[in-house]
Coordinates of C-alpha atoms in Angstrom, one line a residue:
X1 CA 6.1 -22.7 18.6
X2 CA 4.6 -21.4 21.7
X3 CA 2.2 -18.9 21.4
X4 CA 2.4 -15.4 23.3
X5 CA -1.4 -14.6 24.9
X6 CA -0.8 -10.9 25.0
X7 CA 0.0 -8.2 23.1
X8 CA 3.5 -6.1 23.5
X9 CA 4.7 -2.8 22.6
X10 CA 6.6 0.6 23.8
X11 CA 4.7 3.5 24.7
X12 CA 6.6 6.9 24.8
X13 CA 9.4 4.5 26.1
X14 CA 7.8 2.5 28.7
X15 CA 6.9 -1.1 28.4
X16 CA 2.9 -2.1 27.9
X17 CA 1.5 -5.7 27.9
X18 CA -2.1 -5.7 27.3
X19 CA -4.5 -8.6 27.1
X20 CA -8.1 -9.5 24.7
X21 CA -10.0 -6.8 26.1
X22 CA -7.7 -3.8 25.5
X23 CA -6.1 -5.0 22.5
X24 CA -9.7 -5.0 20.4
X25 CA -9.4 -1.1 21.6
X26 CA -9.1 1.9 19.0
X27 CA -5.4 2.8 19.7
X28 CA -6.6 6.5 20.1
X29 CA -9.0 5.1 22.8
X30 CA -6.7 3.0 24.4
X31 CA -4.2 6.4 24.7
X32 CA -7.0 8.3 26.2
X33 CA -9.0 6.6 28.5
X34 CA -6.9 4.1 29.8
X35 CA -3.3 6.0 29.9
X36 CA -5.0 9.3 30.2
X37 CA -3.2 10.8 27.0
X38 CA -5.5 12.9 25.8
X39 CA -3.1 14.8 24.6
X40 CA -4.0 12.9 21.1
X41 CA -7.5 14.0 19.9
X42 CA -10.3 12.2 18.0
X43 CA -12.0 14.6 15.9
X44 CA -13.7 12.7 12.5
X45 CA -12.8 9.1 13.1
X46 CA -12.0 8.1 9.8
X47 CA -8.2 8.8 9.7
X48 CA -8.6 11.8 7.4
X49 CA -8.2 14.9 10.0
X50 CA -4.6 13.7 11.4
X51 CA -5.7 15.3 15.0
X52 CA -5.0 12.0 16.5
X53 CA -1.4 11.3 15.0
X54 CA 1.3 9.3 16.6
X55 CA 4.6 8.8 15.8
X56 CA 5.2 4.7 15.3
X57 CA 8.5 3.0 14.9
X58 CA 8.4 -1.0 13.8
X59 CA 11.6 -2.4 13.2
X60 CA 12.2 -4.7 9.9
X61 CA 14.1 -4.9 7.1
X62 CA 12.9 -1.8 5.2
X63 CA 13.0 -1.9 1.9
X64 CA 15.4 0.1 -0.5
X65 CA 15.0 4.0 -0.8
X66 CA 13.0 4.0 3.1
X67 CA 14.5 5.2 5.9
X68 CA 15.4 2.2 8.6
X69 CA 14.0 2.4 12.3
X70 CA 12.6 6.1 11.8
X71 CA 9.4 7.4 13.6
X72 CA 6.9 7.6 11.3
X73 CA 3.3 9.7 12.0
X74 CA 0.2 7.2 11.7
X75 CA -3.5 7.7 12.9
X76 CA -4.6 6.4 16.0
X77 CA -8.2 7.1 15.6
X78 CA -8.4 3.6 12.7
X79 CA -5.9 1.1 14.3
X80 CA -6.4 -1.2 17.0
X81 CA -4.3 -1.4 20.0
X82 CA -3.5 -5.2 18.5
X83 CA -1.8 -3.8 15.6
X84 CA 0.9 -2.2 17.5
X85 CA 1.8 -5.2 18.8
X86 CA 6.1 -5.3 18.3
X87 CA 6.1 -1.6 17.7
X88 CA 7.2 1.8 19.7
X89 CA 5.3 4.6 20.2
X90 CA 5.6 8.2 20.7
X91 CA 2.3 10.7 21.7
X92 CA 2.3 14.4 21.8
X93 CA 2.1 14.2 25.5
X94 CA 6.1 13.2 25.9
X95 CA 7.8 15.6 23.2
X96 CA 8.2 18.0 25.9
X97 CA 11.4 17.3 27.8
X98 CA 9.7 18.3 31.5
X99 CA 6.5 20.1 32.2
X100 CA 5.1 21.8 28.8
X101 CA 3.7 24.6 30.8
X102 CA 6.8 25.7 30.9
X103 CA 8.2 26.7 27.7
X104 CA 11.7 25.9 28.2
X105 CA 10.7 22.5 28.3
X106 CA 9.2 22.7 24.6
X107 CA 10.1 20.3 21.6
X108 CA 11.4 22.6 18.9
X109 CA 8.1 22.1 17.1
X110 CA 6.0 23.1 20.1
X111 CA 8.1 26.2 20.5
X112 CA 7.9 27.3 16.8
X113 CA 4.5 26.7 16.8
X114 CA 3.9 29.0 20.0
X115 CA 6.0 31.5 18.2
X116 CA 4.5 31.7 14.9
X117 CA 0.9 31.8 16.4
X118 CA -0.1 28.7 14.7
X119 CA -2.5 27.4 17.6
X120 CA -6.1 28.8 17.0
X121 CA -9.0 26.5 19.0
X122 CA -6.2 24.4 19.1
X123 CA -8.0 21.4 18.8
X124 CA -6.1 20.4 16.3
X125 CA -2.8 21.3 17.3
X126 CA -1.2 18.5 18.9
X127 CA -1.7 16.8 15.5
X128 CA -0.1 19.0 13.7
X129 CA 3.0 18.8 16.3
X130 CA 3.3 15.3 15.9
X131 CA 3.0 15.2 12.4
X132 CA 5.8 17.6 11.9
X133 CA 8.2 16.8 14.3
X134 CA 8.0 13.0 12.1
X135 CA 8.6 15.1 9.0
X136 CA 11.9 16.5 10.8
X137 CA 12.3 12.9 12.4
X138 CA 12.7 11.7 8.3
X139 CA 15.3 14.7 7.4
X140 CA 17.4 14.3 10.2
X141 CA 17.6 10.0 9.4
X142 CA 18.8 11.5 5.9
X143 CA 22.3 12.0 4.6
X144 CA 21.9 15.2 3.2
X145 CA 19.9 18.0 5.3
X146 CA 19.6 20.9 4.9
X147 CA 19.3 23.8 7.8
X148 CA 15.0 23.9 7.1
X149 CA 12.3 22.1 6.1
X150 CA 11.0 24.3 2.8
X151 CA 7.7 25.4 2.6
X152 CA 6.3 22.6 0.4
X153 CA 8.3 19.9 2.2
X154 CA 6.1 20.9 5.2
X155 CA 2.9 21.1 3.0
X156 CA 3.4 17.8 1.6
X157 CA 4.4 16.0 5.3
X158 CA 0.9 18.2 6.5
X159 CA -1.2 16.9 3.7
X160 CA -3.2 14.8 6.3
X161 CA -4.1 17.1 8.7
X162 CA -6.5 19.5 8.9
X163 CA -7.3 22.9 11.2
X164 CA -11.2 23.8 11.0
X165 CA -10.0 27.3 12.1
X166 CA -8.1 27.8 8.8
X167 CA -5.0 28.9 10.1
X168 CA -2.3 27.2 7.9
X169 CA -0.2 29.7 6.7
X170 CA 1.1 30.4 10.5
X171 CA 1.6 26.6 10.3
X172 CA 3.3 26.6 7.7
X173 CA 5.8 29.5 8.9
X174 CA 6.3 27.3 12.4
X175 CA 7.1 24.1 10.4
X176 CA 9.6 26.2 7.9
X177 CA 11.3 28.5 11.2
X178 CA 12.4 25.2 12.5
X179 CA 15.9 25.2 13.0
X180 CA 17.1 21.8 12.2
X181 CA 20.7 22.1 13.5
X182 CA 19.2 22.3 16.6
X183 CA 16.8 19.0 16.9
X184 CA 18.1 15.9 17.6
X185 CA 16.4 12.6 16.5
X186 CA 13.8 11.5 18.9
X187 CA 14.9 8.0 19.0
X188 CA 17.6 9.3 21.0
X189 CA 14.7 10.1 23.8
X190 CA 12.5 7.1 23.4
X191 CA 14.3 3.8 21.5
X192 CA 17.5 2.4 23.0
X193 CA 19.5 -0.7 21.5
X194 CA 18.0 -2.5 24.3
X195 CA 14.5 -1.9 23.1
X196 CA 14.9 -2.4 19.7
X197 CA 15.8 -6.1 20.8
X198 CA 13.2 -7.1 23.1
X199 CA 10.8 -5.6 20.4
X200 CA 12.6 -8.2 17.4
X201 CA 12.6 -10.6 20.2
X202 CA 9.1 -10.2 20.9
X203 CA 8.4 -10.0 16.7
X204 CA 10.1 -13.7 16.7
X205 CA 7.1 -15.0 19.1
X206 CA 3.6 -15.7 17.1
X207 CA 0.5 -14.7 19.5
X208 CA -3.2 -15.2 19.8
X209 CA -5.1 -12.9 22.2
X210 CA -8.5 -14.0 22.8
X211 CA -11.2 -13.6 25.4
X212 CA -15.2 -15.3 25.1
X213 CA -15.8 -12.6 22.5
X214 CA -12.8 -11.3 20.7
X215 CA -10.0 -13.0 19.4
X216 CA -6.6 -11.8 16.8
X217 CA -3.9 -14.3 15.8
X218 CA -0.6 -13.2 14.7
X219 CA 1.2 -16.0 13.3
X220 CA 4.8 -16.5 12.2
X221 CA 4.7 -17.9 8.4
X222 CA 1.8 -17.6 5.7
X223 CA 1.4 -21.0 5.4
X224 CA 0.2 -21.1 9.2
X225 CA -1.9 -18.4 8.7
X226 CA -3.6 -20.1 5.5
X227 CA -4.1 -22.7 8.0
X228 CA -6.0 -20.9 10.4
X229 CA -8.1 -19.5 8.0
X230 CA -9.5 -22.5 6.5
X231 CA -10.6 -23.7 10.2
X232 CA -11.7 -20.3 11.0
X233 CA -14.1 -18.9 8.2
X234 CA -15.3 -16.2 9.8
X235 CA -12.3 -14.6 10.6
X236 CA -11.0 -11.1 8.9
X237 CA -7.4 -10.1 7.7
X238 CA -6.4 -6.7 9.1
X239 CA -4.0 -4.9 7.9
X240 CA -3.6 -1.1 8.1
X241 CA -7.2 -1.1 9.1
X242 CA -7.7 2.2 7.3
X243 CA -11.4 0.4 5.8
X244 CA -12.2 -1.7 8.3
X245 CA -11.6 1.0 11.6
X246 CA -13.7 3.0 10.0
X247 CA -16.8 0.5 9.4
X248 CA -15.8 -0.4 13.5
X249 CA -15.5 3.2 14.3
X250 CA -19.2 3.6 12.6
X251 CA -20.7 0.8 14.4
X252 CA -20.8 -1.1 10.9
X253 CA -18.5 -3.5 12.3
X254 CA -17.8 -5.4 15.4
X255 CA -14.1 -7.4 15.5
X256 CA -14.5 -10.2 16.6
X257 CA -12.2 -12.9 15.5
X258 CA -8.8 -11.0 13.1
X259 CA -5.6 -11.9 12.1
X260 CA -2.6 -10.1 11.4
X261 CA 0.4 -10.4 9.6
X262 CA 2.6 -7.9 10.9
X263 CA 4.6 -11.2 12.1
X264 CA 5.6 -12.6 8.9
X265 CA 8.9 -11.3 7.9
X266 CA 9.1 -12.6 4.4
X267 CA 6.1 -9.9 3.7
X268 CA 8.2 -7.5 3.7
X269 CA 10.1 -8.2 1.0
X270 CA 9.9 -5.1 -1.6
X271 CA 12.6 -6.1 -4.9
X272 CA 13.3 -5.0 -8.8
X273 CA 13.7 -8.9 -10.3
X274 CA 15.9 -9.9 -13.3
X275 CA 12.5 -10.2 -15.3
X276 CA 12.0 -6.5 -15.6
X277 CA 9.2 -7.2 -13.1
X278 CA 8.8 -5.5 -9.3
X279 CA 7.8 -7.9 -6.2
X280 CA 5.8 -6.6 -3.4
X281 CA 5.2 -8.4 0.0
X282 CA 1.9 -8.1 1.4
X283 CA 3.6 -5.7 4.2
X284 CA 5.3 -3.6 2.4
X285 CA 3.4 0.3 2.4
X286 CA 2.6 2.3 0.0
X287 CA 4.9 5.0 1.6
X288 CA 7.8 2.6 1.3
X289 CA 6.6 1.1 -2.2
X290 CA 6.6 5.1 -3.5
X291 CA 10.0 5.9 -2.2
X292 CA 10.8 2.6 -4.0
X293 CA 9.6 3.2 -7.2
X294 CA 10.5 6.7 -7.8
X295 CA 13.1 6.1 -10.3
X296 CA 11.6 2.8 -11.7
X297 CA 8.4 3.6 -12.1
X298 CA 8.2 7.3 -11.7
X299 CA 4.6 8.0 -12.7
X300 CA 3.1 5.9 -10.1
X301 CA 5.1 6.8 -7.4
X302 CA 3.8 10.8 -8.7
X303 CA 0.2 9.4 -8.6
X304 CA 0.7 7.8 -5.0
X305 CA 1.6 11.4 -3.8
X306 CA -2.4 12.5 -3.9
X307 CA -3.7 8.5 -3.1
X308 CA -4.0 9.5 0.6
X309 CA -2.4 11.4 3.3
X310 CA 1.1 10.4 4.9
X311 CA -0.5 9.0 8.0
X312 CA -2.8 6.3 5.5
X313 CA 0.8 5.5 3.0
X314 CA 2.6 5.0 6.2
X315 CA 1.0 2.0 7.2
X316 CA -1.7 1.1 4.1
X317 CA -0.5 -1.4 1.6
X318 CA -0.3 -2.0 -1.7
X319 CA -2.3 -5.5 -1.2
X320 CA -4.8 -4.6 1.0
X321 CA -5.9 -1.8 -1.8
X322 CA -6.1 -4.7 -4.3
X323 CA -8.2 -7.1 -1.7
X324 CA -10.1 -5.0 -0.7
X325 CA -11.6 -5.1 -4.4
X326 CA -13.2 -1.8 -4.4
X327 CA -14.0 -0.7 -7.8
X328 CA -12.8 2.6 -7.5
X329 CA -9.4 1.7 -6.0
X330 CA -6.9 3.9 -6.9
X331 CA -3.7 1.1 -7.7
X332 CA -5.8 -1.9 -10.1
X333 CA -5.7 0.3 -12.9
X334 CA -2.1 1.0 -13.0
X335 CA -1.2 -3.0 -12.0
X336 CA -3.6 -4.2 -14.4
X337 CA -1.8 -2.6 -17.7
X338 CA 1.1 -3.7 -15.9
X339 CA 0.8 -7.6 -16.3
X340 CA 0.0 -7.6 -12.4
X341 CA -0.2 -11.7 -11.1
X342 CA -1.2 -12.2 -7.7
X343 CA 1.0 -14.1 -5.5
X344 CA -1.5 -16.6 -3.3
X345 CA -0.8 -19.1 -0.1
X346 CA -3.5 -21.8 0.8
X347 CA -3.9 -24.7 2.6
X348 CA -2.7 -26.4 -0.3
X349 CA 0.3 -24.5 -1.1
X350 CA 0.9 -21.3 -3.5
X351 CA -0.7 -20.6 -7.1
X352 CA -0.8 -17.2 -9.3
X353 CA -3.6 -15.4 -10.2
X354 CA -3.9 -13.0 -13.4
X355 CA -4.6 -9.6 -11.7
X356 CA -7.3 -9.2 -14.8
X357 CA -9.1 -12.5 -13.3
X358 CA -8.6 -12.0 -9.7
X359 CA -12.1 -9.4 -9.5
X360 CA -15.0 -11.6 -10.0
X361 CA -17.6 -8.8 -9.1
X362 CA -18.6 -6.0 -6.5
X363 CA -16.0 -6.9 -3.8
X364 CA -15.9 -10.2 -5.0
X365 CA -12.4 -12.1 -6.0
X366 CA -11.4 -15.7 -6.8
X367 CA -9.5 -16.0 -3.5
X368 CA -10.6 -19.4 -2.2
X369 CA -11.2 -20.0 1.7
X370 CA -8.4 -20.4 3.4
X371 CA -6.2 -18.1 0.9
X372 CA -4.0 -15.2 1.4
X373 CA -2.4 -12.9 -0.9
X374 CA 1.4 -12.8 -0.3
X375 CA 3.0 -10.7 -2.9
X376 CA 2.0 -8.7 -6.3
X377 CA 4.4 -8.6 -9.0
X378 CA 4.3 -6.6 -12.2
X379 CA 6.0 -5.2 -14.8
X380 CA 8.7 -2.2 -15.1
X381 CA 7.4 0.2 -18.0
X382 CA 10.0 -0.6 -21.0
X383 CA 12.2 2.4 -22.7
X384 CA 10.5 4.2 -25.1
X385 CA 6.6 2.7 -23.4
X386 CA 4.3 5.3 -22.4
X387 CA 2.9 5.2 -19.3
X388 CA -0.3 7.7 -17.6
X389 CA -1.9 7.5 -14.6
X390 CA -5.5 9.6 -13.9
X391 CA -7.4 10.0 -11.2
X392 CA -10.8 12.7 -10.8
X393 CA -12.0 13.4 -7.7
X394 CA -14.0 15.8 -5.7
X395 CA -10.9 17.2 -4.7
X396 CA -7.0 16.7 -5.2
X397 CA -5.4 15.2 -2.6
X398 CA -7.2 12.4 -0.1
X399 CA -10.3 12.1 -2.1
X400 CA -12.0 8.8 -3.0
X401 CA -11.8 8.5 -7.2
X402 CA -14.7 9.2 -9.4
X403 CA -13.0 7.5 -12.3
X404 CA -9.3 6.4 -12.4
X405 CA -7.2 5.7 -15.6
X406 CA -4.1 4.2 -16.6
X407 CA -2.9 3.7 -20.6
X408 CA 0.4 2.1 -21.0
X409 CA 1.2 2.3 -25.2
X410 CA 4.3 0.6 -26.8
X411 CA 4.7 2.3 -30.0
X412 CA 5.7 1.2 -33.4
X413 CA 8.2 3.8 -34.4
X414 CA 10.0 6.7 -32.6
X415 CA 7.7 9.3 -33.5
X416 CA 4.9 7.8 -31.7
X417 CA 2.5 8.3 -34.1
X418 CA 1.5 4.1 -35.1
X419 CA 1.0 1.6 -31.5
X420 CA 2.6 -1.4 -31.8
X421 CA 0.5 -2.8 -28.2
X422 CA -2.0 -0.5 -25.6
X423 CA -3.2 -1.6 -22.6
X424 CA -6.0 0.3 -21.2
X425 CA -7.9 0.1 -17.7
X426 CA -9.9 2.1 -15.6
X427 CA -11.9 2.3 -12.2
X428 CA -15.3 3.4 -11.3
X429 CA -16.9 2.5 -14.9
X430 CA -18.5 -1.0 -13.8
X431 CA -18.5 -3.6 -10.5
X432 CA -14.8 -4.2 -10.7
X433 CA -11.2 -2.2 -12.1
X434 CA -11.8 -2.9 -15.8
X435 CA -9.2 -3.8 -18.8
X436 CA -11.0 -2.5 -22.2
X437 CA -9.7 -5.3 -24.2
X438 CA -12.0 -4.7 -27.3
X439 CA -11.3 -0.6 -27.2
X440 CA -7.6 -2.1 -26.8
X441 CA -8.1 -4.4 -29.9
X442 CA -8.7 -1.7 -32.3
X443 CA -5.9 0.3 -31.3
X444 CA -3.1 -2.1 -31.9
X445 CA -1.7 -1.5 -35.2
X446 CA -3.2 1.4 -35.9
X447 CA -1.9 4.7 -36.6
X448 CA -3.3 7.7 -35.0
X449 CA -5.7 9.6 -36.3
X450 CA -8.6 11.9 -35.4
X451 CA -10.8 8.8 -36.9
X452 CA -8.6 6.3 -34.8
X453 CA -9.0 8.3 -32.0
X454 CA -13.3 8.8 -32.7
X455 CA -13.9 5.1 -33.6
X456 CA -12.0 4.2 -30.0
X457 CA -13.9 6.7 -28.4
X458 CA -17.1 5.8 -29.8
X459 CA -15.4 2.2 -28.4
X460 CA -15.3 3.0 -25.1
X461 CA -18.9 3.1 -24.1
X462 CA -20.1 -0.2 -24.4
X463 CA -17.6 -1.7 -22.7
X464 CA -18.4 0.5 -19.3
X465 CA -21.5 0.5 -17.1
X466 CA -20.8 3.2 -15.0
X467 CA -23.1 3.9 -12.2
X468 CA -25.0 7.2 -10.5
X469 CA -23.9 7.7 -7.2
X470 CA -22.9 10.6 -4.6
X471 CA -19.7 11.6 -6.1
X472 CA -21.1 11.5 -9.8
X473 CA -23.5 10.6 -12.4
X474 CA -23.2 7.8 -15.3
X475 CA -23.4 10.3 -18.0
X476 CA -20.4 12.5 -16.0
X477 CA -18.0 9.7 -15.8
X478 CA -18.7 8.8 -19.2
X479 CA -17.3 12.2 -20.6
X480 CA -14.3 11.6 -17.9
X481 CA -13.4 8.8 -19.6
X482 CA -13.7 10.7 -22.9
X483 CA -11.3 13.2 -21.4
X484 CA -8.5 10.8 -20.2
X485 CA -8.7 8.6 -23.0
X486 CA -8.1 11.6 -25.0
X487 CA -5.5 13.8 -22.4
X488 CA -3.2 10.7 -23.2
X489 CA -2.8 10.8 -26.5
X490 CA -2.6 14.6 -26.6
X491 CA 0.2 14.4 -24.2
X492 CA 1.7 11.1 -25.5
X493 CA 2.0 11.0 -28.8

């Protein structure tokens, strides 16, 4: 298939093709100094302030429980101009229907939040605008609406961005004043049947964008881009880029030579199988996987709720937080007492891989050149399992984890008082996410007890070798774990 040398995308409606040069650019970049949109700010460059939020639309097969072909707010500040490739874009700069200095002209957003006085330095204001104006974007797309966005609807879809002036409450009364009767869909403005073709039309054409020293590649199929890796050894997966923007945006990291799969539609695949097991493609977000699992798997769609702000689930995945093979990674934990297997294509076709032997060290895993993680499986909690998820941090929401739990426990009886099976793992205790297999050892059979409960305890410990670093000491995450371990079985049993 031929291969496209540019990349292709909708800006607030208009067509852009953009070659090597300007595709390796920050997004946020790109919108300011070479479109003059500086509407969208850059304030901390690490996608957590949301001042540089765009709306992004990329049309695929959504998975069930998401809502299909709805604007979505993402940071611009972490993403390259190459990722948007096939995608459609809105800035604060065109929600204004005509020239925002007058206020007729206003979005309903931009009019409530003149109103309700919630502009202070107003740095970070056009953020905030787009960011809700996406949240009314998602409950207009749903069935059932109702005449406002409540109060905590708007703190939850604001969780990612943040005013340095304070001045949320008045934020907060803008987003909740809203009327929603009166706001149409923006799609209705800036994505036409028309467009939504030529962008599927231009998602059926694999690219590679290169100039003498930057180069991405966007194949079609996995198997082709297994290929390319195992001639190209040098070369990085990108993703959601929320890791590697940052390390760029730092000047830890120069892109070079990346590939993408944002063109690979069987990625995107997101299904409950007749195992009692969930799939999930290696494009699928953690904002679709969550609406997803809310009924499955309730607790971890709860725990993905404070794993990052909406802008990061919007476009983050699922298997780029298992690659990436941090040891404090908020999802191993929960996929490792879940029977998690990894789903890998190489050059020489597609094996499994044990989530439990898939970390071979710090950042290490037993990918082999050339591989690609397509899909994660693992299994749905059984009736009458119990199932936790912890996770201590600095601070609630959007913080990296100290220490991360997750105990699943069949029982023996309905009383829950003898385990029948436990499986227990944590993060931040050692070099990789870490399965306590001889803590888990003891437990099975037993019946609870405060003894049980000391001798497992006492059990922990020398299977962790927690570290002393900024966020915490050893000794601190060695009475966290004490804590979990024991919140569980307070609450569980």
């Amino acid at each position: 298939m031929k291969l496209r040398n540019s990349v292709i995308f909708y800006l607030n409606g208009v067509r852009q093709e953009v070659a090597a040069e300007q595709a390796r650019m920050m997004l946020s970049d790109y919108l300011r100094y070479e479109k003059s949109l500086t509407g969208t700010k850059v304030v901390c460059a690490e996608g957590d302030c949301g001042a540089c939020s765009v709306l992004k639309l990329f049309p695929h097969e959504a998975p069930k429980g998401s809502l299909k072909n709805t604007f979505i707010p993402m940071n611009s500040c972490i993403t390259t101009v190459a990722q948007m490739d096939g995608a459609s874009l809105i800035t604060v700069d065109a929600l204004a229907k005509g020239d925002p200095r007058d206020s007729d002209n206003l979005s309903p957003v931009q009019s409530a939040m003149v109103a309700c006085h919630g502009s202070q330095c107003g740095f970070c204001t056009p953020g905030f605008v787009v960011t809700l104006t996406g949240a009314i974007e998602n409950k207009l797309c749903q069935k059932k609406c109702g005449p406002h966005l409540t109060p905590q609807e708007a703190k939850n879809a604001l969780t990612g961005n943040l005013c340095r002036c304070t001045g949320y409450q008045p934020i907060i009364d803008a987003a909740t004043s809203i009327d929603l009767k009166k706001c149409e869909p923006i799609a209705n403005r800036f994505y036409s049947k028309k467009q939504e073709l030529e962008l599927k039309k231009i998602q059926a054409q694999p690219y590679l964008v290169k100039n003498e020293t930057f180069s991405i590649y966007a194949p079609k199929t996995a198997k082709d881009a297994a290929k390319y890796l195992a001639k190209n050894k040098t070369a990085r997966m990108i993703a959601a880029s929320t890791d590697l923007g940052v390390l760029s945006n730092k000047g830890k990291l120069k892109f070079e030579k990346l590939i993408s799969l944002h063109l690979v539609s069987e990625l995107y695949a997101l299904k409950k199988m007749g195992t009692g097991r969930v799939s999930v493609g290696a494009r699928v977000t953690l904002s679709e996987l969550r609406n997803f699992l809310k009924d499955l798997v309730p607790q971890f769609a709860t725990f993905l709720d404070i794993f990052a702000s909406p802008q990061i689930k919007n476009v983050a995945t699922l298997i780029g937080n298992v690659g990436n093979a941090s040891p404090i990674a908020d999802t191993p934990p929960f996929l490792l007492v879940s029977d998690a297997v990894v789903q890998v294509m190489g050059p020489k076709g597609k094996r499994k891989i044990p989530l439990e032997k898939f970390y071979l060290g710090y950042r290490q895993t037993a990918l082999k050149p050339g591989e690609i993680i397509t899909s994660i499986d693992f299994a749905i909690p059984k009736k009458g399992e119990s199932l936790a998820l912890y996770k201590t941090s600095q601070r609630k929401d959007l913080d990296i984890s100290i220490v991360n739990t997750a105990i699943r426990v069949t029982w023996m009886n309905p009383k829950k008082t003898t385990i029948k099976d436990v499986s227990i793992a944590m993060g931040g205790i050692a070099a990789t996410p870490l399965r306590l297999k001889k803590t888990e050892q003891l437990l099975k059979g037993s019946t609870l007890s405060d003894e049980t409960l000391a001798k497992a305890v006492a059990s922990l410990h020398p299977e962790m070798a927690p570290l002393s670093d900024l966020r915490s000491s050893s000794a601190y995450r060695r009475v966290i774990v004490e804590n979990m371990f024991m919140k569980f079985f307070r609450e569980n049993s």
